[in-house]
Tab-separated table of C-alpha atoms and ligand atoms in Angstrom:
chain	number	residue	atom	x	y	z
A	1	MET	CA	9.050	24.042	-14.775
A	2	THR	CA	10.659	24.282	-11.235
A	3	GLU	CA	12.683	21.382	-9.774
A	4	ASP	CA	9.986	20.913	-7.176
A	5	MET	CA	7.264	20.380	-9.801
A	6	GLU	CA	9.494	18.017	-11.767
A	7	THR	CA	9.937	15.900	-8.720
A	8	TRP	CA	6.236	16.205	-8.084
A	9	GLU	CA	5.311	14.940	-11.562
A	10	LYS	CA	7.826	12.046	-11.606
A	11	GLU	CA	8.003	11.024	-7.956
A	12	ASP	CA	5.868	12.593	-5.245
A	13	GLY	CA	2.742	12.905	-7.418
A	14	VAL	CA	3.124	9.230	-8.472
A	15	LYS	CA	3.210	8.209	-4.781
A	16	PHE	CA	0.287	10.412	-3.893
A	17	LEU	CA	-1.944	9.271	-6.761
A	18	LYS	CA	-1.125	5.644	-5.970
A	19	GLU	CA	-2.311	6.302	-2.373
A	20	VAL	CA	-5.396	7.789	-3.860
A	21	GLY	CA	-6.084	4.494	-5.731
A	22	LEU	CA	-4.651	4.892	-9.206
A	23	ARG	CA	-3.341	1.493	-10.648
A	24	PRO	CA	-1.675	0.142	-13.765
A	25	GLY	CA	-4.136	-0.499	-16.619
A	26	GLN	CA	-6.828	1.877	-15.521
A	27	ILE	CA	-8.606	4.366	-17.697
A	28	VAL	CA	-8.432	7.857	-16.039
A	29	LEU	CA	-10.089	11.026	-16.981
A	30	ASP	CA	-8.430	14.177	-15.704
A	31	PHE	CA	-10.969	16.902	-16.250
A	32	GLY	CA	-9.550	20.423	-16.122
A	33	CYS	CA	-6.068	19.067	-16.376
A	34	LYS	CA	-4.277	22.358	-17.332
A	35	VAL	CA	-0.537	21.633	-17.930
A	36	GLY	CA	-0.958	18.243	-16.364
A	37	HIS	CA	0.571	18.226	-12.956
A	38	TYR	CA	-1.711	15.379	-12.004
A	39	THR	CA	-2.079	13.998	-15.601
A	40	ILE	CA	1.641	13.193	-15.950
A	41	PRO	CA	1.976	11.175	-12.680
A	42	ALA	CA	-1.331	9.523	-13.511
A	43	ALA	CA	0.111	8.377	-16.907
A	44	PHE	CA	3.207	6.911	-15.204
A	45	ILE	CA	1.004	4.859	-12.909
A	46	VAL	CA	-1.489	3.486	-15.442
A	47	GLY	CA	1.297	2.567	-17.886
A	48	SER	CA	1.119	1.201	-21.362
A	49	LYS	CA	-2.118	-0.787	-20.763
A	50	GLY	CA	-3.999	2.195	-19.306
A	51	ILE	CA	-4.998	5.534	-20.682
A	52	VAL	CA	-5.247	9.033	-19.251
A	53	TYR	CA	-7.692	11.356	-20.951
A	54	ALA	CA	-6.587	14.995	-20.341
A	55	VAL	CA	-9.441	17.397	-20.870
A	56	ASP	CA	-9.320	21.218	-20.786
A	57	LYS	CA	-10.712	24.201	-22.620
A	58	GLU	CA	-7.448	26.044	-22.730
A	59	GLN	CA	-5.346	25.225	-25.862
A	60	GLN	CA	-2.182	26.791	-24.492
A	61	ALA	CA	-2.021	24.658	-21.310
A	62	LEU	CA	-2.755	21.554	-23.488
A	63	ASN	CA	0.193	22.458	-25.747
A	64	GLU	CA	2.438	22.573	-22.714
A	65	LEU	CA	1.100	19.242	-21.595
A	66	GLN	CA	1.700	17.710	-25.131
A	67	GLN	CA	5.219	18.866	-25.064
A	68	LYS	CA	5.865	17.353	-21.681
A	69	ALA	CA	4.161	14.070	-22.781
A	70	ARG	CA	6.660	14.014	-25.823
A	71	VAL	CA	9.708	14.658	-23.584
A	72	ASP	CA	8.517	11.834	-21.181
A	73	ASN	CA	7.617	9.537	-24.111
A	74	LEU	CA	4.072	9.074	-22.613
A	75	LYS	CA	2.053	7.387	-25.369
A	76	ASN	CA	-0.929	6.550	-23.178
A	77	LEU	CA	-2.052	10.174	-22.809
A	78	LYS	CA	-4.962	11.449	-25.022
A	79	ILE	CA	-5.335	15.161	-24.886
A	80	ILE	CA	-8.819	16.565	-25.568
A	81	LYS	CA	-9.641	20.270	-26.007
A	82	THR	CA	-13.248	21.121	-25.324
A	83	SER	CA	-15.335	24.334	-25.590
A	84	GLY	CA	-16.053	23.982	-21.808
A	85	GLN	CA	-19.168	21.918	-22.021
A	86	THR	CA	-20.316	19.775	-19.032
A	87	MET	CA	-21.034	16.873	-21.242
A	88	LEU	CA	-18.258	14.306	-21.051
A	89	ASP	CA	-17.772	12.833	-24.437
A	90	PHE	CA	-17.126	9.226	-23.342
A	91	GLU	CA	-19.035	5.987	-23.550
A	92	SER	CA	-21.148	4.962	-20.605
A	93	GLU	CA	-19.408	2.985	-17.939
A	94	SER	CA	-15.944	3.345	-19.710
A	95	ILE	CA	-13.783	5.113	-17.103
A	96	ASP	CA	-12.217	3.704	-13.882
A	97	VAL	CA	-11.258	7.050	-12.307
A	98	VAL	CA	-12.433	10.691	-12.794
A	99	LEU	CA	-10.274	13.393	-11.360
A	100	PHE	CA	-11.895	16.791	-10.583
A	101	TYR	CA	-8.788	18.555	-9.111
A	102	ASP	CA	-9.022	22.255	-8.404
A	103	VAL	CA	-11.740	22.680	-11.053
A	104	LEU	CA	-15.276	22.519	-9.640
A	105	HIS	CA	-15.074	26.056	-8.273
A	106	TYR	CA	-15.299	27.266	-11.939
A	107	PHE	CA	-18.762	25.859	-12.247
A	108	GLU	CA	-22.159	27.232	-11.062
A	109	LYS	CA	-24.221	24.800	-9.007
A	110	HIS	CA	-26.482	23.544	-11.857
A	111	ASN	CA	-23.488	22.905	-13.946
A	112	ARG	CA	-21.686	21.007	-11.203
A	113	LYS	CA	-24.734	18.900	-10.906
A	114	LYS	CA	-24.731	18.127	-14.654
A	115	LEU	CA	-20.950	17.211	-14.315
A	116	TYR	CA	-21.732	14.763	-11.440
A	117	GLN	CA	-24.566	13.166	-13.583
A	118	GLU	CA	-22.120	12.765	-16.365
A	119	VAL	CA	-19.696	11.145	-13.988
A	120	GLN	CA	-22.375	8.721	-12.886
A	121	ARG	CA	-22.872	7.869	-16.614
A	122	VAL	CA	-19.293	7.484	-17.773
A	123	MET	CA	-17.849	5.862	-14.712
A	124	LYS	CA	-17.593	1.963	-14.375
A	125	GLN	CA	-19.709	0.444	-11.596
A	126	ASP	CA	-16.531	-0.120	-9.521
A	127	GLY	CA	-14.758	3.090	-10.567
A	128	PHE	CA	-14.299	6.198	-8.371
A	129	LEU	CA	-14.510	9.896	-8.358
A	130	SER	CA	-11.576	11.805	-6.821
A	131	VAL	CA	-12.102	15.513	-6.046
A	132	TYR	CA	-9.627	18.231	-4.793
A	133	PRO	CA	-12.035	20.880	-3.715
A	134	LYS	CA	-9.618	23.874	-3.564
A	135	HIS	CA	-10.840	27.472	-2.908
A	136	THR	CA	-13.524	26.620	-0.360
A	137	LEU	CA	-14.103	28.807	2.707
A	138	GLU	CA	-11.205	27.156	4.569
A	139	ASP	CA	-8.706	27.525	1.719
A	140	ASP	CA	-8.381	30.745	-0.275
A	141	PRO	CA	-12.127	31.048	-1.239
A	142	ILE	CA	-12.834	32.394	-4.705
A	143	GLN	CA	-15.406	32.009	-7.532
A	144	GLU	CA	-18.284	29.489	-7.074
A	145	PHE	CA	-16.907	28.074	-3.771
A	146	ARG	CA	-16.317	31.479	-2.016
A	147	ARG	CA	-19.267	30.692	0.288
A	148	PHE	CA	-18.789	26.958	0.261
A	149	SER	CA	-17.075	24.880	2.888
A	150	LEU	CA	-15.252	21.551	2.234
A	151	SER	CA	-18.145	19.704	4.017
A	152	ASP	CA	-20.768	21.590	1.711
A	153	VAL	CA	-18.794	20.165	-1.316
A	154	LYS	CA	-18.897	16.673	0.167
A	155	GLN	CA	-22.568	16.864	0.890
A	156	GLU	CA	-23.274	18.257	-2.634
A	157	ILE	CA	-21.515	15.293	-4.160
A	158	GLU	CA	-23.194	12.765	-1.861
A	159	GLY	CA	-26.474	14.289	-2.989
A	160	SER	CA	-25.701	13.351	-6.602
A	161	ASN	CA	-25.775	9.597	-5.631
A	162	PHE	CA	-22.136	9.266	-4.604
A	163	VAL	CA	-20.911	7.685	-1.391
A	164	PHE	CA	-17.834	9.267	0.338
A	165	GLU	CA	-15.090	6.779	0.822
A	166	ARG	CA	-11.826	8.391	2.018
A	167	LYS	CA	-9.938	11.559	2.370
A	168	PHE	CA	-6.203	11.856	1.428
A	169	CYS	CA	-4.203	14.852	2.740
A	170	GLY	CA	-0.675	15.922	2.113
A	171	LEU	CA	1.635	18.327	0.349
A	172	ILE	CA	0.078	18.367	-3.073
A	173	SER	CA	0.331	20.246	-6.316
A	174	HIS	CA	-1.553	23.534	-6.682
A	175	ASP	CA	-1.043	25.814	-9.706
A	176	ASP	CA	2.739	25.639	-10.185
A	177	GLY	CA	3.720	24.933	-6.646
A	178	LEU	CA	3.012	22.643	-3.707
A	179	ASN	CA	0.592	23.233	-0.820
A	180	GLN	CA	-1.131	21.303	1.957
A	181	GLY	CA	-4.410	20.022	0.580
A	182	CYS	CA	-7.014	17.185	0.797
A	183	VAL	CA	-8.603	15.016	-1.887
A	184	LEU	CA	-11.909	13.243	-1.316
A	185	ASN	CA	-12.764	9.915	-3.016
A	186	PHE	CA	-16.334	8.877	-3.832
A	187	ARG	CA	-17.886	5.698	-5.218
A	188	LYS	CA	-21.233	5.271	-6.976
A	189	ASN	CA	-24.088	4.678	-4.560
A	190	GLU	CA	-25.004	1.132	-5.452
A	191	ASN	CA	-28.308	1.272	-3.358
A	192	HIS	CA	-29.591	4.176	-5.358
A	193	ASN	CA	-32.345	2.344	-7.168
A	194	CYS	CA	-33.293	-0.057	-4.216
A	195	ILE	CA	-36.513	0.273	-2.402
B	201	LIG	C1	-6.878	25.633	-11.509
B	201	LIG	S1	-6.609	24.724	-12.839
B	201	LIG	C2	-6.356	23.075	-12.184
B	201	LIG	C3	-5.510	22.233	-13.083
B	201	LIG	C4	-5.251	20.792	-12.635
B	201	LIG	N1	-6.413	19.976	-12.466
B	201	LIG	C5	-4.388	20.831	-11.368
B	201	LIG	O1	-5.054	20.582	-10.169
B	201	LIG	O2	-3.147	21.091	-11.401
B	201	LIG	C6	-8.222	24.581	-13.578
B	201	LIG	C7	-8.277	24.107	-14.997
B	201	LIG	O3	-9.595	23.797	-15.433
B	201	LIG	C8	-9.864	24.340	-16.628
B	201	LIG	N2	-11.377	24.551	-16.824
B	201	LIG	C9	-12.158	25.384	-16.166
B	201	LIG	N3	-13.355	25.362	-16.704
B	201	LIG	C10	-13.380	24.182	-17.586
B	201	LIG	C11	-14.367	23.665	-18.388
B	201	LIG	N4	-15.629	24.187	-18.364
B	201	LIG	N5	-13.999	22.701	-19.167
B	201	LIG	C12	-12.770	22.155	-19.256
B	201	LIG	N6	-11.754	22.690	-18.457
B	201	LIG	C13	-12.075	23.698	-17.624
B	201	LIG	C14	-9.209	25.522	-16.811
B	201	LIG	O4	-8.907	25.913	-18.124
B	201	LIG	C15	-7.815	25.219	-15.970
B	201	LIG	O5	-6.881	24.661	-16.804
């Protein structure tokens, strides 16, 4: 790992995720975590009373994450290899924060919808969903977001009963380097069932 990314995981990423709203004791789900450029700082923040569930379908990336967690003596990290399913294997209302960072563009629309529904189920009432919608029209468009703007992503998530809360921009991790990017936070729409 480069020096930049080590500094990101141990210092700048910690500062950024604190700004995003991560706190000691929280239960965090980092879906599509890869080698953990956001998982590791999240684990430093939530501390020994919290847990970070790191989910990915790529075993090799998870092995690398496991190795880093060992070196950093992070015991609050639970690494989960999946077969790529949209079902989130967690109890209802058990998670404080869900991270979808640079991952949604892998999913077709109907599968993104399933993911949002699963987040509605597993997230605590006062929890939040944080999304880094990379690879939209404004930012190196590829895969399922190649014709999708940042505002389309925001609208899509709002359409799944979330309320947009805040946007955080800065020099943030992407792949194995740093770039300017923005993260969007959403809460559950509490008025969903009101008439
Ligand atoms: C571009 S990386 C982003 C990694 C990390 N979130 C970050 O921002 O540094 C996307 C990751 O999502 C994972 N991924 C893609 N589709 C997935 C699925 N259906 N289930 C679980 N992980 C998936 C990939 O294996 C890859 O590791």
